[in-house]
Amino acid sequence: MKLKEIIDLLEGNLLCGKERLDDDLQSAFASDLMSDVLTVADSEILLITGLANIQTIRTSEMSDISHILLVRNKKATVEMLSLAIENGIALIESPYSMFRVCGILFNSGLKPVF
Amino acid sequence: MNFNFHIIGGDFSNAGVASSEVKKVLKRLNVDCIIIKRAVVSLYEAEVNVVAHAFEGDIFIDISSEKISIILKDKGPGIEDISKAMEEGFSTASPKVREMGFGAGMGLPNIKRNSDFMEIESVVGVGTTLTIEINIKSSGE
C-alpha cells in the first residue's frame, strides 16, 4: 500500500518526507515501547506509535525505519521533526486511535510483522 | 579507527547521538547493512541504559576490518544481580525512563541477541563496564 493511500485512510497529516508518498509498504508494527521496536528485524515497515518524543525518531533511525505514524493527535516536537528530516523519515500525525489505525490498515491489507 | 563519546546521566535528548554518529561512520565504510543495524541497535540500547541508570559514562569504540568493539564504562549504582538483569522483563528503570519508551527489561537481552560477544562487569556503588563486539567478517570468510 502506498504511503499516500495510508495517509488518506487515516485522515493523516504528513509533516515531512513528501518524497516518500509513493513508497509501497507491505507491513506495520504498532508499539509505544521502543525496546520492542528495536527487536524488529524488518525495516520496510510503518511504525505506528503513540509515543511522541525524540527517542521515537532515534529508535527509527537505528532500526532503519523510514515511516512513522503518530496516533491520537500526538504532536511531533520541533526536535523530532528536525531529526526526522535529517534522516529522511516520513512523519505523519493522525487523529485516530492506535486501535482504529491498526484495524483500518489490517483490513486494507497491511500485514503484521509477527 | 577509534571514537570516544561522553554520556551524561539523565540527558535523554542526547541519548542516541553516539549511536547515530557510529552509524554514519559504518555506512561510509560500506559495512553490510545488517551488521550496521546489529551494532547500532546494541550501542543505542547500551547508551540509553547509561543515560537511564548512571551519573555519567564514556563510550570507547574501535572499528577494525574484523569487528566493531564497543566498551561503555559508567559511574553509577552498578548492577546488583547481573543474571537477573539479563532476564527479559526485569527492570529497575524509573518512570521517566518508561515515559521515553524504554525500561521494560528488554535492553540487555536485545544487546546479547544482536552481538557476537557481550560481557558485563559491575561493582555496586561504583559503576558498570559493558563490552560488546560485533563481527564484521564471519569466521569462515
mmCIF file of C-alpha atoms in Angstrom:
data_model
loop_
_atom_site.group_PDB
_atom_site.id
_atom_site.type_symbol
_atom_site.label_atom_id
_atom_site.label_comp_id
_atom_site.label_asym_id
_atom_site.label_seq_id
_atom_site.Cartn_x
_atom_site.Cartn_y
_atom_site.Cartn_z
ATOM 1 C CA MET A 1 0.000 0.000 0.000
ATOM 2 C CA LYS A 2 1.342 3.426 -0.921
ATOM 3 C CA LEU A 3 2.079 5.835 1.910
ATOM 4 C CA LYS A 4 -0.260 8.406 0.369
ATOM 5 C CA GLU A 5 -3.148 5.882 0.498
ATOM 6 C CA ILE A 6 -2.389 5.215 4.176
ATOM 7 C CA ILE A 7 -2.493 8.947 4.881
ATOM 8 C CA ASP A 8 -5.878 9.285 3.102
ATOM 9 C CA LEU A 9 -7.376 6.354 5.024
ATOM 10 C CA LEU A 10 -6.294 7.773 8.390
ATOM 11 C CA GLU A 11 -7.007 11.495 7.816
ATOM 12 C CA GLY A 12 -3.283 11.836 8.282
ATOM 13 C CA ASN A 13 -1.142 14.926 8.103
ATOM 14 C CA LEU A 14 2.307 14.444 6.581
ATOM 15 C CA LEU A 15 4.804 16.621 8.454
ATOM 16 C CA CYS A 16 7.902 15.702 6.459
ATOM 17 C CA GLY A 17 9.098 13.146 3.920
ATOM 18 C CA LYS A 18 6.998 14.184 0.881
ATOM 19 C CA GLU A 19 9.418 12.223 -1.306
ATOM 20 C CA ARG A 20 8.183 9.031 0.391
ATOM 21 C CA LEU A 21 4.480 9.409 -0.576
ATOM 22 C CA ASP A 22 4.825 6.756 -3.288
ATOM 23 C CA ASP A 23 6.718 4.289 -1.072
ATOM 24 C CA ASP A 24 4.958 0.921 -1.154
ATOM 25 C CA LEU A 25 4.576 -0.564 2.337
ATOM 26 C CA GLN A 26 3.656 -4.186 2.993
ATOM 27 C CA SER A 27 3.657 -4.377 6.783
ATOM 28 C CA ALA A 28 3.331 -2.416 10.010
ATOM 29 C CA PHE A 29 4.292 -2.666 13.666
ATOM 30 C CA ALA A 30 2.431 -0.872 16.459
ATOM 31 C CA SER A 31 4.046 -0.166 19.820
ATOM 32 C CA ASP A 32 4.755 2.564 22.354
ATOM 33 C CA LEU A 33 7.690 0.557 23.639
ATOM 34 C CA MET A 34 10.854 1.469 21.768
ATOM 35 C CA SER A 35 12.789 -1.557 23.078
ATOM 36 C CA ASP A 36 10.131 -3.671 21.382
ATOM 37 C CA VAL A 37 10.571 -1.753 18.122
ATOM 38 C CA LEU A 38 14.329 -2.384 18.337
ATOM 39 C CA THR A 39 13.684 -6.152 18.213
ATOM 40 C CA VAL A 40 12.006 -5.927 14.796
ATOM 41 C CA ALA A 41 14.344 -7.093 12.058
ATOM 42 C CA ASP A 42 12.253 -5.770 9.144
ATOM 43 C CA SER A 43 12.957 -2.198 8.131
ATOM 44 C CA GLU A 44 10.412 -1.620 5.378
ATOM 45 C CA ILE A 45 7.552 -1.142 7.810
ATOM 46 C CA LEU A 46 5.208 1.545 9.047
ATOM 47 C CA LEU A 47 5.798 2.242 12.750
ATOM 48 C CA ILE A 48 2.506 3.098 14.446
ATOM 49 C CA THR A 49 3.004 4.673 17.875
ATOM 50 C CA GLY A 50 1.523 6.942 20.478
ATOM 51 C CA LEU A 51 4.961 7.850 21.807
ATOM 52 C CA ALA A 52 5.859 11.323 20.600
ATOM 53 C CA ASN A 53 9.348 12.124 21.796
ATOM 54 C CA ILE A 54 12.857 12.296 20.367
ATOM 55 C CA GLN A 55 13.539 8.612 21.131
ATOM 56 C CA THR A 56 10.759 7.617 18.702
ATOM 57 C CA ILE A 57 12.837 9.110 15.892
ATOM 58 C CA ARG A 58 16.179 7.844 17.255
ATOM 59 C CA THR A 59 14.779 4.316 17.519
ATOM 60 C CA SER A 60 13.560 4.510 13.918
ATOM 61 C CA GLU A 61 16.939 5.820 12.797
ATOM 62 C CA MET A 62 18.729 2.852 14.421
ATOM 63 C CA SER A 63 16.163 0.385 13.045
ATOM 64 C CA ASP A 64 16.263 1.837 9.512
ATOM 65 C CA ILE A 65 12.530 2.578 9.747
ATOM 66 C CA SER A 66 11.560 5.351 7.341
ATOM 67 C CA HIS A 67 7.813 5.746 8.012
ATOM 68 C CA ILE A 68 6.305 6.765 11.378
ATOM 69 C CA LEU A 69 2.654 7.380 12.186
ATOM 70 C CA LEU A 70 1.764 9.187 15.430
ATOM 71 C CA VAL A 71 -1.748 8.275 16.561
ATOM 72 C CA ARG A 72 -4.454 10.029 18.583
ATOM 73 C CA ASN A 73 -3.370 13.562 17.734
ATOM 74 C CA LYS A 74 0.029 13.207 19.370
ATOM 75 C CA LYS A 75 2.103 16.120 18.127
ATOM 76 C CA ALA A 76 5.682 15.893 16.943
ATOM 77 C CA THR A 77 8.068 18.324 18.625
ATOM 78 C CA VAL A 78 10.379 20.636 16.639
ATOM 79 C CA GLU A 79 13.301 18.450 17.782
ATOM 80 C CA MET A 80 11.560 15.321 16.439
ATOM 81 C CA LEU A 81 10.751 16.967 13.128
ATOM 82 C CA SER A 82 14.289 18.174 12.631
ATOM 83 C CA LEU A 83 15.767 14.712 13.328
ATOM 84 C CA ALA A 84 13.184 13.053 11.058
ATOM 85 C CA ILE A 85 14.107 15.419 8.203
ATOM 86 C CA GLU A 86 17.829 14.787 8.796
ATOM 87 C CA ASN A 87 17.230 11.037 8.469
ATOM 88 C CA GLY A 88 14.797 11.159 5.547
ATOM 89 C CA ILE A 89 11.956 9.759 7.658
ATOM 90 C CA ALA A 90 8.303 10.399 6.739
ATOM 91 C CA LEU A 91 6.441 11.563 9.855
ATOM 92 C CA ILE A 92 2.644 11.536 9.913
ATOM 93 C CA GLU A 93 0.096 12.568 12.529
ATOM 94 C CA SER A 94 -3.393 11.041 12.645
ATOM 95 C CA PRO A 95 -6.354 11.887 14.883
ATOM 96 C CA TYR A 96 -7.363 8.203 15.034
ATOM 97 C CA SER A 97 -6.584 5.926 17.993
ATOM 98 C CA MET A 98 -3.999 3.176 17.696
ATOM 99 C CA PHE A 99 -6.717 0.502 17.709
ATOM 100 C CA ARG A 100 -8.640 2.241 14.932
ATOM 101 C CA VAL A 101 -5.497 2.808 12.852
ATOM 102 C CA CYS A 102 -4.470 -0.845 13.200
ATOM 103 C CA GLY A 103 -7.984 -2.058 12.311
ATOM 104 C CA ILE A 104 -8.213 0.097 9.194
ATOM 105 C CA LEU A 105 -4.747 -0.780 7.933
ATOM 106 C CA PHE A 106 -5.141 -4.511 8.664
ATOM 107 C CA ASN A 107 -8.465 -4.565 6.787
ATOM 108 C CA SER A 108 -6.815 -2.738 3.910
ATOM 109 C CA GLY A 109 -4.200 -5.454 3.519
ATOM 110 C CA LEU A 110 -1.198 -4.267 5.522
ATOM 111 C CA LYS A 111 0.445 -7.291 7.165
ATOM 112 C CA PRO A 112 1.644 -7.648 10.763
ATOM 113 C CA VAL A 113 5.380 -8.182 11.320
ATOM 114 C CA PHE A 114 4.864 -11.117 13.699
ATOM 115 C CA MET B 1 39.565 3.566 13.797
ATOM 116 C CA ASN B 2 38.740 4.852 17.294
ATOM 117 C CA PHE B 3 35.992 7.070 18.659
ATOM 118 C CA ASN B 4 35.125 8.225 22.157
ATOM 119 C CA PHE B 5 31.911 9.771 23.424
ATOM 120 C CA HIS B 6 30.874 11.097 26.817
ATOM 121 C CA ILE B 7 27.350 10.483 28.141
ATOM 122 C CA ILE B 8 25.579 12.475 30.861
ATOM 123 C CA GLY B 9 23.111 10.555 33.031
ATOM 124 C CA GLY B 10 19.520 11.705 32.605
ATOM 125 C CA ASP B 11 20.208 13.573 29.343
ATOM 126 C CA PHE B 12 17.544 11.874 27.238
ATOM 127 C CA SER B 13 17.525 14.445 24.461
ATOM 128 C CA ASN B 14 21.081 13.391 23.557
ATOM 129 C CA ALA B 15 20.617 9.644 24.098
ATOM 130 C CA GLY B 16 21.430 8.085 20.752
ATOM 131 C CA VAL B 17 23.777 10.775 19.453
ATOM 132 C CA ALA B 18 26.801 8.465 19.715
ATOM 133 C CA SER B 19 24.916 5.613 18.026
ATOM 134 C CA SER B 20 23.887 7.954 15.246
ATOM 135 C CA GLU B 21 27.491 9.070 14.664
ATOM 136 C CA VAL B 22 28.728 5.470 14.635
ATOM 137 C CA LYS B 23 26.015 4.521 12.150
ATOM 138 C CA LYS B 24 27.172 7.276 9.776
ATOM 139 C CA VAL B 25 30.785 6.072 10.014
ATOM 140 C CA LEU B 26 29.852 2.414 9.395
ATOM 141 C CA LYS B 27 27.771 3.430 6.378
ATOM 142 C CA ARG B 28 30.701 5.416 4.980
ATOM 143 C CA LEU B 29 32.877 2.318 5.457
ATOM 144 C CA ASN B 30 30.337 0.306 3.403
ATOM 145 C CA VAL B 31 29.770 -2.194 6.213
ATOM 146 C CA ASP B 32 26.903 -4.601 5.478
ATOM 147 C CA CYS B 33 23.576 -3.013 6.500
ATOM 148 C CA ILE B 34 22.551 -5.992 8.667
ATOM 149 C CA ILE B 35 25.807 -5.706 10.640
ATOM 150 C CA ILE B 36 25.328 -1.930 10.955
ATOM 151 C CA LYS B 37 21.838 -2.472 12.354
ATOM 152 C CA ARG B 38 23.058 -5.080 14.873
ATOM 153 C CA ALA B 39 25.859 -2.751 16.005
ATOM 154 C CA VAL B 40 23.820 0.428 16.335
ATOM 155 C CA VAL B 41 20.835 -1.285 17.986
ATOM 156 C CA SER B 42 23.237 -2.784 20.562
ATOM 157 C CA LEU B 43 25.027 0.528 21.091
ATOM 158 C CA TYR B 44 21.783 2.505 21.286
ATOM 159 C CA GLU B 45 20.287 0.183 23.903
ATOM 160 C CA ALA B 46 23.527 0.432 25.890
ATOM 161 C CA GLU B 47 23.655 4.217 25.523
ATOM 162 C CA VAL B 48 20.074 4.524 26.782
ATOM 163 C CA ASN B 49 20.991 2.292 29.745
ATOM 164 C CA VAL B 50 23.787 4.662 30.782
ATOM 165 C CA VAL B 51 21.518 7.717 30.415
ATOM 166 C CA ALA B 52 18.773 5.905 32.328
ATOM 167 C CA HIS B 53 20.777 4.461 35.226
ATOM 168 C CA ALA B 54 24.217 6.092 35.610
ATOM 169 C CA PHE B 55 25.552 9.528 36.576
ATOM 170 C CA GLU B 56 27.860 9.645 33.587
ATOM 171 C CA GLY B 57 29.732 7.367 31.273
ATOM 172 C CA ASP B 58 32.177 7.047 28.405
ATOM 173 C CA ILE B 59 31.940 5.062 25.207
ATOM 174 C CA PHE B 60 35.070 3.719 23.525
ATOM 175 C CA ILE B 61 34.623 2.390 20.016
ATOM 176 C CA ASP B 62 37.162 0.602 17.880
ATOM 177 C CA ILE B 63 36.339 -0.378 14.313
ATOM 178 C CA SER B 64 38.691 -2.745 12.506
ATOM 179 C CA SER B 65 38.231 -4.789 9.343
ATOM 180 C CA GLU B 66 37.374 -7.760 11.584
ATOM 181 C CA LYS B 67 34.969 -6.365 14.155
ATOM 182 C CA ILE B 68 33.296 -3.453 15.897
ATOM 183 C CA SER B 69 34.340 -3.305 19.562
ATOM 184 C CA ILE B 70 32.325 -1.164 21.948
ATOM 185 C CA ILE B 71 33.089 -0.503 25.627
ATOM 186 C CA LEU B 72 30.715 1.533 27.782
ATOM 187 C CA LYS B 73 32.142 2.446 31.158
ATOM 188 C CA ASP B 74 29.855 4.260 33.556
ATOM 189 C CA LYS B 75 29.915 5.728 37.036
ATOM 190 C CA GLY B 76 26.690 4.816 38.714
ATOM 191 C CA PRO B 77 24.851 2.491 41.058
ATOM 192 C CA GLY B 78 26.155 -0.665 39.352
ATOM 193 C CA ILE B 79 24.132 -3.846 38.851
ATOM 194 C CA GLU B 80 23.438 -5.936 41.934
ATOM 195 C CA ASP B 81 22.488 -9.157 40.184
ATOM 196 C CA ILE B 82 23.767 -9.401 36.598
ATOM 197 C CA SER B 83 21.994 -12.678 35.782
ATOM 198 C CA LYS B 84 18.708 -11.157 36.971
ATOM 199 C CA ALA B 85 19.373 -8.042 34.853
ATOM 200 C CA MET B 86 19.804 -10.305 31.815
ATOM 201 C CA GLU B 87 16.295 -11.757 32.279
ATOM 202 C CA GLU B 88 13.799 -10.393 29.784
ATOM 203 C CA GLY B 89 11.248 -8.263 31.639
ATOM 204 C CA PHE B 90 13.387 -7.448 34.693
ATOM 205 C CA SER B 91 13.933 -3.711 35.106
ATOM 206 C CA THR B 92 14.777 -1.136 37.765
ATOM 207 C CA ALA B 93 14.034 1.805 35.452
ATOM 208 C CA SER B 94 12.383 4.980 36.702
ATOM 209 C CA PRO B 95 9.004 6.252 35.428
ATOM 210 C CA LYS B 96 10.926 8.895 33.418
ATOM 211 C CA VAL B 97 12.778 6.136 31.533
ATOM 212 C CA ARG B 98 9.477 4.361 30.838
ATOM 213 C CA GLU B 99 7.998 7.613 29.500
ATOM 214 C CA MET B 100 10.793 7.613 26.922
ATOM 215 C CA GLY B 101 9.700 4.183 25.656
ATOM 216 C CA PHE B 102 12.309 2.109 27.482
ATOM 217 C CA GLY B 103 12.640 0.371 30.856
ATOM 218 C CA ALA B 104 10.753 -2.801 30.017
ATOM 219 C CA GLY B 105 13.696 -5.056 30.775
ATOM 220 C CA MET B 106 14.450 -5.756 27.133
ATOM 221 C CA GLY B 107 17.656 -3.780 26.610
ATOM 222 C CA LEU B 108 20.369 -6.175 27.808
ATOM 223 C CA PRO B 109 18.742 -9.282 26.239
ATOM 224 C CA ASN B 110 18.416 -7.302 22.996
ATOM 225 C CA ILE B 111 22.114 -6.372 23.115
ATOM 226 C CA LYS B 112 23.001 -10.030 23.657
ATOM 227 C CA ARG B 113 20.835 -11.068 20.696
ATOM 228 C CA ASN B 114 22.468 -8.542 18.384
ATOM 229 C CA SER B 115 26.100 -9.008 19.383
ATOM 230 C CA ASP B 116 28.703 -11.742 18.913
ATOM 231 C CA PHE B 117 30.266 -11.115 22.324
ATOM 232 C CA MET B 118 28.893 -9.370 25.403
ATOM 233 C CA GLU B 119 30.342 -9.042 28.891
ATOM 234 C CA ILE B 120 29.161 -7.079 31.912
ATOM 235 C CA GLU B 121 31.391 -6.210 34.849
ATOM 236 C CA SER B 122 29.803 -4.243 37.646
ATOM 237 C CA VAL B 123 30.655 -3.016 41.126
ATOM 238 C CA VAL B 124 27.689 -1.884 43.199
ATOM 239 C CA GLY B 125 28.019 1.781 44.121
ATOM 240 C CA VAL B 126 30.868 2.323 41.645
ATOM 241 C CA GLY B 127 29.708 1.557 38.123
ATOM 242 C CA THR B 128 29.369 -0.829 35.237
ATOM 243 C CA THR B 129 31.508 -1.714 32.244
ATOM 244 C CA LEU B 130 29.782 -3.295 29.289
ATOM 245 C CA THR B 131 31.826 -4.782 26.444
ATOM 246 C CA ILE B 132 30.144 -5.605 23.144
ATOM 247 C CA GLU B 133 31.652 -6.974 19.938
ATOM 248 C CA ILE B 134 30.053 -7.398 16.551
ATOM 249 C CA ASN B 135 31.985 -9.319 13.926
ATOM 250 C CA ILE B 136 32.242 -7.716 10.532
ATOM 251 C CA LYS B 137 33.673 -10.802 8.885
ATOM 252 C CA SER B 138 32.303 -14.205 9.774
ATOM 253 C CA SER B 139 34.891 -16.788 10.857
ATOM 254 C CA GLY B 140 34.521 -18.603 7.519
ATOM 255 C CA GLU B 141 35.493 -15.543 5.445
#
